[in-house]
């Protein structure tokens, strides 16, 4: 038998409005396939070539062990690798590299540029990566290498981030992680100097990390100030990344 329909049906609560749509748990890039971006790929390949050219030219001018010990050489080698991989992914319509990697490459490139132009470019005695005692002449090989490593390559990396990279990809938690490499480089620089004889001309590669000239206390104080400046720059990049307009909207 069919049960009788009850005479009194309780009133259902009224729906106050249309249900709110919750944010998607996955980003749009997980469901929208990335598209090929040939201009982006060409620009990033150019950036990789410029950074690699600066590194290669400096290797031709100096000894390999000393050249590879510079922060700017290591940074530009990383930038060249990251930009080459990013160019290949943009050309083949593959998903971009993780923002933790691309953001680190950008941050280190900017550190290289700012340190050179604010602290090293007008130092006395002149900053040199080949133990030269005189400033490099304009348009000569050493001057060109310095400009490629400390000016052109970082500028191209910054332009790529501003005009070819989607916004809101960087995160504040990454800023602390990015400090590990500068901290490791500080330990490497001091340990390297400890194993070299005091008469070695390239014992301390950067004047603000020269223990012989400043002592360990002042050198570590300089390193602390640089570390705070690097962290502030990283936080600034993350903040700008979340307020700048995105140049890539639907497909990356």
mmCIF file with all atom_site columns, C-alpha atoms in Angstrom, residues 23-238:
data_model
loop_
_atom_site.group_PDB
_atom_site.id
_atom_site.type_symbol
_atom_site.label_atom_id
_atom_site.label_alt_id
_atom_site.label_comp_id
_atom_site.label_asym_id
_atom_site.label_entity_id
_atom_site.label_seq_id
_atom_site.pdbx_PDB_ins_code
_atom_site.Cartn_x
_atom_site.Cartn_y
_atom_site.Cartn_z
_atom_site.occupancy
_atom_site.B_iso_or_equiv
_atom_site.pdbx_formal_charge
_atom_site.auth_seq_id
_atom_site.auth_comp_id
_atom_site.auth_asym_id
_atom_site.auth_atom_id
_atom_site.pdbx_PDB_model_num
ATOM 1   C CA . UNK A 1 23  ? 36.637 29.593 -4.843  1.00 0.00 ? 23  UNK A CA 1
ATOM 2   C CA . UNK A 1 24  ? 37.988 26.788 -6.933  1.00 0.00 ? 24  UNK A CA 1
ATOM 3   C CA . UNK A 1 25  ? 40.423 24.561 -5.012  1.00 0.00 ? 25  UNK A CA 1
ATOM 4   C CA . UNK A 1 26  ? 42.705 24.323 -8.054  1.00 0.00 ? 26  UNK A CA 1
ATOM 5   C CA . UNK A 1 27  ? 44.209 27.158 -10.110 1.00 0.00 ? 27  UNK A CA 1
ATOM 6   C CA . UNK A 1 28  ? 42.967 27.916 -13.575 1.00 0.00 ? 28  UNK A CA 1
ATOM 7   C CA . UNK A 1 29  ? 46.240 26.676 -15.054 1.00 0.00 ? 29  UNK A CA 1
ATOM 8   C CA . UNK A 1 30  ? 45.363 23.188 -13.825 1.00 0.00 ? 30  UNK A CA 1
ATOM 9   C CA . UNK A 1 31  ? 42.340 22.990 -16.129 1.00 0.00 ? 31  UNK A CA 1
ATOM 10  C CA . UNK A 1 32  ? 43.314 25.394 -18.922 1.00 0.00 ? 32  UNK A CA 1
ATOM 11  C CA . UNK A 1 33  ? 46.140 24.177 -21.071 1.00 0.00 ? 33  UNK A CA 1
ATOM 12  C CA . UNK A 1 34  ? 48.970 26.697 -21.513 1.00 0.00 ? 34  UNK A CA 1
ATOM 13  C CA . UNK A 1 35  ? 49.439 28.148 -24.972 1.00 0.00 ? 35  UNK A CA 1
ATOM 14  C CA . UNK A 1 36  ? 52.612 28.599 -26.972 1.00 0.00 ? 36  UNK A CA 1
ATOM 15  C CA . UNK A 1 37  ? 54.206 32.021 -26.472 1.00 0.00 ? 37  UNK A CA 1
ATOM 16  C CA . UNK A 1 38  ? 56.941 32.454 -29.086 1.00 0.00 ? 38  UNK A CA 1
ATOM 17  C CA . UNK A 1 39  ? 57.747 36.143 -28.281 1.00 0.00 ? 39  UNK A CA 1
ATOM 18  C CA . UNK A 1 40  ? 58.147 35.272 -24.602 1.00 0.00 ? 40  UNK A CA 1
ATOM 19  C CA . UNK A 1 41  ? 60.338 32.313 -25.487 1.00 0.00 ? 41  UNK A CA 1
ATOM 20  C CA . UNK A 1 42  ? 62.574 34.469 -27.683 1.00 0.00 ? 42  UNK A CA 1
ATOM 21  C CA . UNK A 1 43  ? 62.945 37.153 -25.010 1.00 0.00 ? 43  UNK A CA 1
ATOM 22  C CA . UNK A 1 44  ? 63.811 34.632 -22.323 1.00 0.00 ? 44  UNK A CA 1
ATOM 23  C CA . UNK A 1 45  ? 66.287 32.916 -24.613 1.00 0.00 ? 45  UNK A CA 1
ATOM 24  C CA . UNK A 1 46  ? 67.922 36.312 -25.208 1.00 0.00 ? 46  UNK A CA 1
ATOM 25  C CA . UNK A 1 47  ? 68.153 36.844 -21.442 1.00 0.00 ? 47  UNK A CA 1
ATOM 26  C CA . UNK A 1 48  ? 69.740 33.418 -21.015 1.00 0.00 ? 48  UNK A CA 1
ATOM 27  C CA . UNK A 1 49  ? 72.266 34.160 -23.764 1.00 0.00 ? 49  UNK A CA 1
ATOM 28  C CA . UNK A 1 50  ? 73.219 37.525 -22.215 1.00 0.00 ? 50  UNK A CA 1
ATOM 29  C CA . UNK A 1 51  ? 73.739 35.998 -18.759 1.00 0.00 ? 51  UNK A CA 1
ATOM 30  C CA . UNK A 1 52  ? 75.681 33.058 -20.178 1.00 0.00 ? 52  UNK A CA 1
ATOM 31  C CA . UNK A 1 53  ? 77.813 35.391 -22.321 1.00 0.00 ? 53  UNK A CA 1
ATOM 32  C CA . UNK A 1 54  ? 78.784 37.423 -19.265 1.00 0.00 ? 54  UNK A CA 1
ATOM 33  C CA . UNK A 1 55  ? 79.768 34.266 -17.390 1.00 0.00 ? 55  UNK A CA 1
ATOM 34  C CA . UNK A 1 56  ? 81.717 32.862 -20.353 1.00 0.00 ? 56  UNK A CA 1
ATOM 35  C CA . UNK A 1 57  ? 83.562 36.136 -20.976 1.00 0.00 ? 57  UNK A CA 1
ATOM 36  C CA . UNK A 1 58  ? 84.565 36.380 -17.326 1.00 0.00 ? 58  UNK A CA 1
ATOM 37  C CA . UNK A 1 59  ? 85.900 32.816 -17.447 1.00 0.00 ? 59  UNK A CA 1
ATOM 38  C CA . UNK A 1 60  ? 88.069 33.812 -20.402 1.00 0.00 ? 60  UNK A CA 1
ATOM 39  C CA . UNK A 1 61  ? 89.450 36.798 -18.485 1.00 0.00 ? 61  UNK A CA 1
ATOM 40  C CA . UNK A 1 62  ? 90.133 35.168 -15.112 1.00 0.00 ? 62  UNK A CA 1
ATOM 41  C CA . UNK A 1 63  ? 91.067 31.864 -13.566 1.00 0.00 ? 63  UNK A CA 1
ATOM 42  C CA . UNK A 1 64  ? 88.193 29.338 -13.330 1.00 0.00 ? 64  UNK A CA 1
ATOM 43  C CA . UNK A 1 65  ? 88.473 28.809 -9.556  1.00 0.00 ? 65  UNK A CA 1
ATOM 44  C CA . UNK A 1 66  ? 88.373 32.516 -8.753  1.00 0.00 ? 66  UNK A CA 1
ATOM 45  C CA . UNK A 1 67  ? 85.713 33.340 -11.342 1.00 0.00 ? 67  UNK A CA 1
ATOM 46  C CA . UNK A 1 68  ? 83.361 30.621 -10.140 1.00 0.00 ? 68  UNK A CA 1
ATOM 47  C CA . UNK A 1 69  ? 83.669 31.902 -6.563  1.00 0.00 ? 69  UNK A CA 1
ATOM 48  C CA . UNK A 1 70  ? 81.917 35.208 -7.283  1.00 0.00 ? 70  UNK A CA 1
ATOM 49  C CA . UNK A 1 71  ? 78.288 35.595 -6.253  1.00 0.00 ? 71  UNK A CA 1
ATOM 50  C CA . UNK A 1 72  ? 77.499 37.379 -9.521  1.00 0.00 ? 72  UNK A CA 1
ATOM 51  C CA . UNK A 1 73  ? 78.909 34.510 -11.587 1.00 0.00 ? 73  UNK A CA 1
ATOM 52  C CA . UNK A 1 74  ? 76.886 31.912 -9.714  1.00 0.00 ? 74  UNK A CA 1
ATOM 53  C CA . UNK A 1 75  ? 73.784 34.082 -9.901  1.00 0.00 ? 75  UNK A CA 1
ATOM 54  C CA . UNK A 1 76  ? 74.064 34.675 -13.643 1.00 0.00 ? 76  UNK A CA 1
ATOM 55  C CA . UNK A 1 77  ? 74.699 30.991 -14.271 1.00 0.00 ? 77  UNK A CA 1
ATOM 56  C CA . UNK A 1 78  ? 71.471 30.238 -12.370 1.00 0.00 ? 78  UNK A CA 1
ATOM 57  C CA . UNK A 1 79  ? 69.632 32.978 -14.274 1.00 0.00 ? 79  UNK A CA 1
ATOM 58  C CA . UNK A 1 80  ? 70.835 31.603 -17.620 1.00 0.00 ? 80  UNK A CA 1
ATOM 59  C CA . UNK A 1 81  ? 69.639 28.096 -16.720 1.00 0.00 ? 81  UNK A CA 1
ATOM 60  C CA . UNK A 1 82  ? 66.249 29.262 -15.430 1.00 0.00 ? 82  UNK A CA 1
ATOM 61  C CA . UNK A 1 83  ? 65.645 31.512 -18.446 1.00 0.00 ? 83  UNK A CA 1
ATOM 62  C CA . UNK A 1 84  ? 66.644 28.789 -20.903 1.00 0.00 ? 84  UNK A CA 1
ATOM 63  C CA . UNK A 1 85  ? 64.243 26.300 -19.296 1.00 0.00 ? 85  UNK A CA 1
ATOM 64  C CA . UNK A 1 86  ? 61.498 28.944 -19.153 1.00 0.00 ? 86  UNK A CA 1
ATOM 65  C CA . UNK A 1 87  ? 62.035 29.760 -22.828 1.00 0.00 ? 87  UNK A CA 1
ATOM 66  C CA . UNK A 1 88  ? 61.738 26.092 -23.762 1.00 0.00 ? 88  UNK A CA 1
ATOM 67  C CA . UNK A 1 89  ? 58.520 25.747 -21.763 1.00 0.00 ? 89  UNK A CA 1
ATOM 68  C CA . UNK A 1 90  ? 56.996 28.873 -23.304 1.00 0.00 ? 90  UNK A CA 1
ATOM 69  C CA . UNK A 1 91  ? 57.893 27.638 -26.794 1.00 0.00 ? 91  UNK A CA 1
ATOM 70  C CA . UNK A 1 92  ? 56.479 24.123 -26.228 1.00 0.00 ? 92  UNK A CA 1
ATOM 71  C CA . UNK A 1 93  ? 53.328 25.289 -24.387 1.00 0.00 ? 93  UNK A CA 1
ATOM 72  C CA . UNK A 1 94  ? 54.323 23.641 -21.119 1.00 0.00 ? 94  UNK A CA 1
ATOM 73  C CA . UNK A 1 95  ? 53.568 24.858 -17.640 1.00 0.00 ? 95  UNK A CA 1
ATOM 74  C CA . UNK A 1 96  ? 56.015 27.448 -16.236 1.00 0.00 ? 96  UNK A CA 1
ATOM 75  C CA . UNK A 1 97  ? 58.689 26.673 -13.701 1.00 0.00 ? 97  UNK A CA 1
ATOM 76  C CA . UNK A 1 98  ? 57.694 26.942 -10.020 1.00 0.00 ? 98  UNK A CA 1
ATOM 77  C CA . UNK A 1 99  ? 57.584 30.518 -8.788  1.00 0.00 ? 99  UNK A CA 1
ATOM 78  C CA . UNK A 1 100 ? 60.005 29.666 -5.982  1.00 0.00 ? 100 UNK A CA 1
ATOM 79  C CA . UNK A 1 101 ? 62.707 29.032 -8.602  1.00 0.00 ? 101 UNK A CA 1
ATOM 80  C CA . UNK A 1 102 ? 61.965 31.928 -10.948 1.00 0.00 ? 102 UNK A CA 1
ATOM 81  C CA . UNK A 1 103 ? 61.516 34.319 -8.035  1.00 0.00 ? 103 UNK A CA 1
ATOM 82  C CA . UNK A 1 104 ? 64.845 33.271 -6.539  1.00 0.00 ? 104 UNK A CA 1
ATOM 83  C CA . UNK A 1 105 ? 66.643 33.809 -9.861  1.00 0.00 ? 105 UNK A CA 1
ATOM 84  C CA . UNK A 1 106 ? 65.101 37.284 -10.163 1.00 0.00 ? 106 UNK A CA 1
ATOM 85  C CA . UNK A 1 107 ? 65.938 38.230 -6.564  1.00 0.00 ? 107 UNK A CA 1
ATOM 86  C CA . UNK A 1 108 ? 69.572 37.137 -6.860  1.00 0.00 ? 108 UNK A CA 1
ATOM 87  C CA . UNK A 1 109 ? 69.973 38.961 -10.174 1.00 0.00 ? 109 UNK A CA 1
ATOM 88  C CA . UNK A 1 110 ? 68.639 42.164 -8.594  1.00 0.00 ? 110 UNK A CA 1
ATOM 89  C CA . UNK A 1 111 ? 70.974 41.712 -5.611  1.00 0.00 ? 111 UNK A CA 1
ATOM 90  C CA . UNK A 1 112 ? 73.882 41.435 -8.043  1.00 0.00 ? 112 UNK A CA 1
ATOM 91  C CA . UNK A 1 113 ? 72.876 44.634 -9.833  1.00 0.00 ? 113 UNK A CA 1
ATOM 92  C CA . UNK A 1 114 ? 72.189 46.680 -6.703  1.00 0.00 ? 114 UNK A CA 1
ATOM 93  C CA . UNK A 1 115 ? 75.358 45.554 -4.911  1.00 0.00 ? 115 UNK A CA 1
ATOM 94  C CA . UNK A 1 116 ? 77.497 46.450 -7.907  1.00 0.00 ? 116 UNK A CA 1
ATOM 95  C CA . UNK A 1 117 ? 75.958 49.841 -8.652  1.00 0.00 ? 117 UNK A CA 1
ATOM 96  C CA . UNK A 1 118 ? 75.564 50.937 -5.022  1.00 0.00 ? 118 UNK A CA 1
ATOM 97  C CA . UNK A 1 119 ? 78.604 49.408 -3.328  1.00 0.00 ? 119 UNK A CA 1
ATOM 98  C CA . UNK A 1 120 ? 81.169 48.207 -5.863  1.00 0.00 ? 120 UNK A CA 1
ATOM 99  C CA . UNK A 1 121 ? 80.981 50.304 -9.013  1.00 0.00 ? 121 UNK A CA 1
ATOM 100 C CA . UNK A 1 122 ? 82.677 53.315 -7.443  1.00 0.00 ? 122 UNK A CA 1
ATOM 101 C CA . UNK A 1 123 ? 84.765 51.576 -4.778  1.00 0.00 ? 123 UNK A CA 1
ATOM 102 C CA . UNK A 1 124 ? 88.366 52.517 -4.096  1.00 0.00 ? 124 UNK A CA 1
ATOM 103 C CA . UNK A 1 125 ? 90.436 50.545 -4.935  1.00 0.00 ? 125 UNK A CA 1
ATOM 104 C CA . UNK A 1 126 ? 88.259 49.719 -7.948  1.00 0.00 ? 126 UNK A CA 1
ATOM 105 C CA . UNK A 1 127 ? 86.285 46.491 -7.875  1.00 0.00 ? 127 UNK A CA 1
ATOM 106 C CA . UNK A 1 128 ? 87.706 43.959 -10.308 1.00 0.00 ? 128 UNK A CA 1
ATOM 107 C CA . UNK A 1 129 ? 87.068 40.296 -10.962 1.00 0.00 ? 129 UNK A CA 1
ATOM 108 C CA . UNK A 1 130 ? 90.539 39.791 -12.460 1.00 0.00 ? 130 UNK A CA 1
ATOM 109 C CA . UNK A 1 131 ? 92.721 41.324 -9.710  1.00 0.00 ? 131 UNK A CA 1
ATOM 110 C CA . UNK A 1 132 ? 93.331 44.434 -11.823 1.00 0.00 ? 132 UNK A CA 1
ATOM 111 C CA . UNK A 1 133 ? 94.460 47.528 -9.914  1.00 0.00 ? 133 UNK A CA 1
ATOM 112 C CA . UNK A 1 134 ? 92.954 50.069 -12.320 1.00 0.00 ? 134 UNK A CA 1
ATOM 113 C CA . UNK A 1 135 ? 89.322 50.606 -13.328 1.00 0.00 ? 135 UNK A CA 1
ATOM 114 C CA . UNK A 1 136 ? 88.337 48.730 -16.502 1.00 0.00 ? 136 UNK A CA 1
ATOM 115 C CA . UNK A 1 137 ? 88.288 50.837 -19.648 1.00 0.00 ? 137 UNK A CA 1
ATOM 116 C CA . UNK A 1 138 ? 84.921 51.361 -21.271 1.00 0.00 ? 138 UNK A CA 1
ATOM 117 C CA . UNK A 1 139 ? 84.041 48.901 -24.016 1.00 0.00 ? 139 UNK A CA 1
ATOM 118 C CA . UNK A 1 140 ? 86.994 46.675 -23.177 1.00 0.00 ? 140 UNK A CA 1
ATOM 119 C CA . UNK A 1 141 ? 86.430 43.022 -22.328 1.00 0.00 ? 141 UNK A CA 1
ATOM 120 C CA . UNK A 1 142 ? 86.406 43.388 -18.528 1.00 0.00 ? 142 UNK A CA 1
ATOM 121 C CA . UNK A 1 143 ? 84.056 46.385 -18.668 1.00 0.00 ? 143 UNK A CA 1
ATOM 122 C CA . UNK A 1 144 ? 81.721 44.525 -21.031 1.00 0.00 ? 144 UNK A CA 1
ATOM 123 C CA . UNK A 1 145 ? 81.682 41.471 -18.760 1.00 0.00 ? 145 UNK A CA 1
ATOM 124 C CA . UNK A 1 146 ? 80.831 43.609 -15.726 1.00 0.00 ? 146 UNK A CA 1
ATOM 125 C CA . UNK A 1 147 ? 77.972 45.308 -17.588 1.00 0.00 ? 147 UNK A CA 1
ATOM 126 C CA . UNK A 1 148 ? 76.554 42.029 -18.867 1.00 0.00 ? 148 UNK A CA 1
ATOM 127 C CA . UNK A 1 149 ? 76.638 40.448 -15.416 1.00 0.00 ? 149 UNK A CA 1
ATOM 128 C CA . UNK A 1 150 ? 75.533 43.387 -13.284 1.00 0.00 ? 150 UNK A CA 1
ATOM 129 C CA . UNK A 1 151 ? 73.375 45.556 -15.556 1.00 0.00 ? 151 UNK A CA 1
ATOM 130 C CA . UNK A 1 152 ? 72.000 44.009 -18.732 1.00 0.00 ? 152 UNK A CA 1
ATOM 131 C CA . UNK A 1 153 ? 71.112 40.513 -17.530 1.00 0.00 ? 153 UNK A CA 1
ATOM 132 C CA . UNK A 1 154 ? 69.377 41.721 -14.317 1.00 0.00 ? 154 UNK A CA 1
ATOM 133 C CA . UNK A 1 155 ? 67.494 44.384 -16.309 1.00 0.00 ? 155 UNK A CA 1
ATOM 134 C CA . UNK A 1 156 ? 66.226 41.778 -18.783 1.00 0.00 ? 156 UNK A CA 1
ATOM 135 C CA . UNK A 1 157 ? 65.158 39.508 -15.912 1.00 0.00 ? 157 UNK A CA 1
ATOM 136 C CA . UNK A 1 158 ? 63.229 42.379 -14.339 1.00 0.00 ? 158 UNK A CA 1
ATOM 137 C CA . UNK A 1 159 ? 61.502 43.209 -17.631 1.00 0.00 ? 159 UNK A CA 1
ATOM 138 C CA . UNK A 1 160 ? 60.518 39.568 -18.066 1.00 0.00 ? 160 UNK A CA 1
ATOM 139 C CA . UNK A 1 161 ? 58.940 39.557 -14.612 1.00 0.00 ? 161 UNK A CA 1
ATOM 140 C CA . UNK A 1 162 ? 57.081 42.830 -15.162 1.00 0.00 ? 162 UNK A CA 1
ATOM 141 C CA . UNK A 1 163 ? 55.734 42.229 -18.673 1.00 0.00 ? 163 UNK A CA 1
ATOM 142 C CA . UNK A 1 164 ? 55.828 38.492 -19.432 1.00 0.00 ? 164 UNK A CA 1
ATOM 143 C CA . UNK A 1 165 ? 55.185 36.731 -16.106 1.00 0.00 ? 165 UNK A CA 1
ATOM 144 C CA . UNK A 1 166 ? 51.727 36.295 -14.541 1.00 0.00 ? 166 UNK A CA 1
ATOM 145 C CA . UNK A 1 167 ? 51.196 38.225 -11.318 1.00 0.00 ? 167 UNK A CA 1
ATOM 146 C CA . UNK A 1 168 ? 50.394 36.875 -7.831  1.00 0.00 ? 168 UNK A CA 1
ATOM 147 C CA . UNK A 1 169 ? 52.685 33.852 -8.203  1.00 0.00 ? 169 UNK A CA 1
ATOM 148 C CA . UNK A 1 170 ? 55.155 34.789 -5.465  1.00 0.00 ? 170 UNK A CA 1
ATOM 149 C CA . UNK A 1 171 ? 54.407 34.114 -1.804  1.00 0.00 ? 171 UNK A CA 1
ATOM 150 C CA . UNK A 1 172 ? 55.717 35.636 1.411   1.00 0.00 ? 172 UNK A CA 1
ATOM 151 C CA . UNK A 1 173 ? 56.852 32.279 2.786   1.00 0.00 ? 173 UNK A CA 1
ATOM 152 C CA . UNK A 1 174 ? 59.306 32.037 -0.107  1.00 0.00 ? 174 UNK A CA 1
ATOM 153 C CA . UNK A 1 175 ? 61.170 35.152 1.047   1.00 0.00 ? 175 UNK A CA 1
ATOM 154 C CA . UNK A 1 176 ? 62.720 33.290 3.980   1.00 0.00 ? 176 UNK A CA 1
ATOM 155 C CA . UNK A 1 177 ? 63.680 30.338 1.792   1.00 0.00 ? 177 UNK A CA 1
ATOM 156 C CA . UNK A 1 178 ? 65.478 32.626 -0.651  1.00 0.00 ? 178 UNK A CA 1
ATOM 157 C CA . UNK A 1 179 ? 67.818 33.746 2.151   1.00 0.00 ? 179 UNK A CA 1
ATOM 158 C CA . UNK A 1 180 ? 69.412 30.305 2.422   1.00 0.00 ? 180 UNK A CA 1
ATOM 159 C CA . UNK A 1 181 ? 71.642 30.773 -0.621  1.00 0.00 ? 181 UNK A CA 1
ATOM 160 C CA . UNK A 1 182 ? 73.096 34.186 0.403   1.00 0.00 ? 182 UNK A CA 1
ATOM 161 C CA . UNK A 1 183 ? 73.698 32.718 3.866   1.00 0.00 ? 183 UNK A CA 1
ATOM 162 C CA . UNK A 1 184 ? 75.455 29.708 2.352   1.00 0.00 ? 184 UNK A CA 1
ATOM 163 C CA . UNK A 1 185 ? 77.529 32.025 0.150   1.00 0.00 ? 185 UNK A CA 1
ATOM 164 C CA . UNK A 1 186 ? 78.640 34.004 3.204   1.00 0.00 ? 186 UNK A CA 1
ATOM 165 C CA . UNK A 1 187 ? 79.821 30.792 4.878   1.00 0.00 ? 187 UNK A CA 1
ATOM 166 C CA . UNK A 1 188 ? 81.565 29.718 1.659   1.00 0.00 ? 188 UNK A CA 1
ATOM 167 C CA . UNK A 1 189 ? 83.287 33.090 1.277   1.00 0.00 ? 189 UNK A CA 1
ATOM 168 C CA . UNK A 1 190 ? 84.665 33.093 4.829   1.00 0.00 ? 190 UNK A CA 1
ATOM 169 C CA . UNK A 1 191 ? 85.702 29.440 4.660   1.00 0.00 ? 191 UNK A CA 1
ATOM 170 C CA . UNK A 1 192 ? 87.416 30.002 1.305   1.00 0.00 ? 192 UNK A CA 1
ATOM 171 C CA . UNK A 1 193 ? 89.411 32.908 2.713   1.00 0.00 ? 193 UNK A CA 1
ATOM 172 C CA . UNK A 1 194 ? 90.452 30.837 5.727   1.00 0.00 ? 194 UNK A CA 1
ATOM 173 C CA . UNK A 1 195 ? 92.080 28.220 3.478   1.00 0.00 ? 195 UNK A CA 1
ATOM 174 C CA . UNK A 1 196 ? 93.936 30.750 1.286   1.00 0.00 ? 196 UNK A CA 1
ATOM 175 C CA . UNK A 1 197 ? 97.280 32.261 2.350   1.00 0.00 ? 197 UNK A CA 1
ATOM 176 C CA . UNK A 1 198 ? 97.122 35.836 3.678   1.00 0.00 ? 198 UNK A CA 1
ATOM 177 C CA . UNK A 1 199 ? 99.155 37.046 0.697   1.00 0.00 ? 199 UNK A CA 1
ATOM 178 C CA . UNK A 1 200 ? 96.645 35.773 -1.863  1.00 0.00 ? 200 UNK A CA 1
ATOM 179 C CA . UNK A 1 201 ? 95.313 38.758 -3.898  1.00 0.00 ? 201 UNK A CA 1
ATOM 180 C CA . UNK A 1 202 ? 91.880 37.215 -4.298  1.00 0.00 ? 202 UNK A CA 1
ATOM 181 C CA . UNK A 1 203 ? 91.429 36.058 -0.717  1.00 0.00 ? 203 UNK A CA 1
ATOM 182 C CA . UNK A 1 204 ? 88.345 38.225 -0.168  1.00 0.00 ? 204 UNK A CA 1
ATOM 183 C CA . UNK A 1 205 ? 86.324 38.771 -3.327  1.00 0.00 ? 205 UNK A CA 1
ATOM 184 C CA . UNK A 1 206 ? 84.104 41.559 -2.004  1.00 0.00 ? 206 UNK A CA 1
ATOM 185 C CA . UNK A 1 207 ? 85.408 44.502 0.059   1.00 0.00 ? 207 UNK A CA 1
ATOM 186 C CA . UNK A 1 208 ? 82.496 44.472 2.518   1.00 0.00 ? 208 UNK A CA 1
ATOM 187 C CA . UNK A 1 209 ? 83.366 40.843 3.412   1.00 0.00 ? 209 UNK A CA 1
ATOM 188 C CA . UNK A 1 210 ? 87.083 41.544 3.914   1.00 0.00 ? 210 UNK A CA 1
ATOM 189 C CA . UNK A 1 211 ? 87.934 40.287 7.404   1.00 0.00 ? 211 UNK A CA 1
ATOM 190 C CA . UNK A 1 212 ? 91.519 41.534 7.165   1.00 0.00 ? 212 UNK A CA 1
ATOM 191 C CA . UNK A 1 213 ? 90.306 45.096 6.603   1.00 0.00 ? 213 UNK A CA 1
ATOM 192 C CA . UNK A 1 214 ? 87.293 45.163 8.938   1.00 0.00 ? 214 UNK A CA 1
ATOM 193 C CA . UNK A 1 215 ? 87.663 42.273 11.375  1.00 0.00 ? 215 UNK A CA 1
ATOM 194 C CA . UNK A 1 216 ? 85.114 39.529 11.950  1.00 0.00 ? 216 UNK A CA 1
ATOM 195 C CA . UNK A 1 217 ? 82.827 41.701 14.060  1.00 0.00 ? 217 UNK A CA 1
ATOM 196 C CA . UNK A 1 218 ? 82.388 44.429 11.441  1.00 0.00 ? 218 UNK A CA 1
ATOM 197 C CA . UNK A 1 219 ? 82.289 41.892 8.603   1.00 0.00 ? 219 UNK A CA 1
ATOM 198 C CA . UNK A 1 220 ? 79.467 39.955 10.250  1.00 0.00 ? 220 UNK A CA 1
ATOM 199 C CA . UNK A 1 221 ? 77.688 43.245 10.954  1.00 0.00 ? 221 UNK A CA 1
ATOM 200 C CA . UNK A 1 222 ? 77.962 44.097 7.249   1.00 0.00 ? 222 UNK A CA 1
ATOM 201 C CA . UNK A 1 223 ? 76.626 40.653 6.386   1.00 0.00 ? 223 UNK A CA 1
ATOM 202 C CA . UNK A 1 224 ? 73.688 41.133 8.771   1.00 0.00 ? 224 UNK A CA 1
ATOM 203 C CA . UNK A 1 225 ? 72.796 44.468 7.172   1.00 0.00 ? 225 UNK A CA 1
ATOM 204 C CA . UNK A 1 226 ? 73.019 42.911 3.716   1.00 0.00 ? 226 UNK A CA 1
ATOM 205 C CA . UNK A 1 227 ? 70.842 40.014 4.839   1.00 0.00 ? 227 UNK A CA 1
ATOM 206 C CA . UNK A 1 228 ? 68.168 42.373 6.154   1.00 0.00 ? 228 UNK A CA 1
ATOM 207 C CA . UNK A 1 229 ? 68.320 44.346 2.909   1.00 0.00 ? 229 UNK A CA 1
ATOM 208 C CA . UNK A 1 230 ? 67.957 41.145 0.872   1.00 0.00 ? 230 UNK A CA 1
ATOM 209 C CA . UNK A 1 231 ? 64.953 40.061 2.936   1.00 0.00 ? 231 UNK A CA 1
ATOM 210 C CA . UNK A 1 232 ? 63.376 43.509 2.552   1.00 0.00 ? 232 UNK A CA 1
ATOM 211 C CA . UNK A 1 233 ? 63.910 43.305 -1.219  1.00 0.00 ? 233 UNK A CA 1
ATOM 212 C CA . UNK A 1 234 ? 62.324 39.850 -1.302  1.00 0.00 ? 234 UNK A CA 1
ATOM 213 C CA . UNK A 1 235 ? 59.276 41.078 0.641   1.00 0.00 ? 235 UNK A CA 1
ATOM 214 C CA . UNK A 1 236 ? 59.035 44.071 -1.701  1.00 0.00 ? 236 UNK A CA 1
ATOM 215 C CA . UNK A 1 237 ? 59.043 41.782 -4.748  1.00 0.00 ? 237 UNK A CA 1
ATOM 216 C CA . UNK A 1 238 ? 56.284 39.620 -3.256  1.00 0.00 ? 238 UNK A CA 1
#
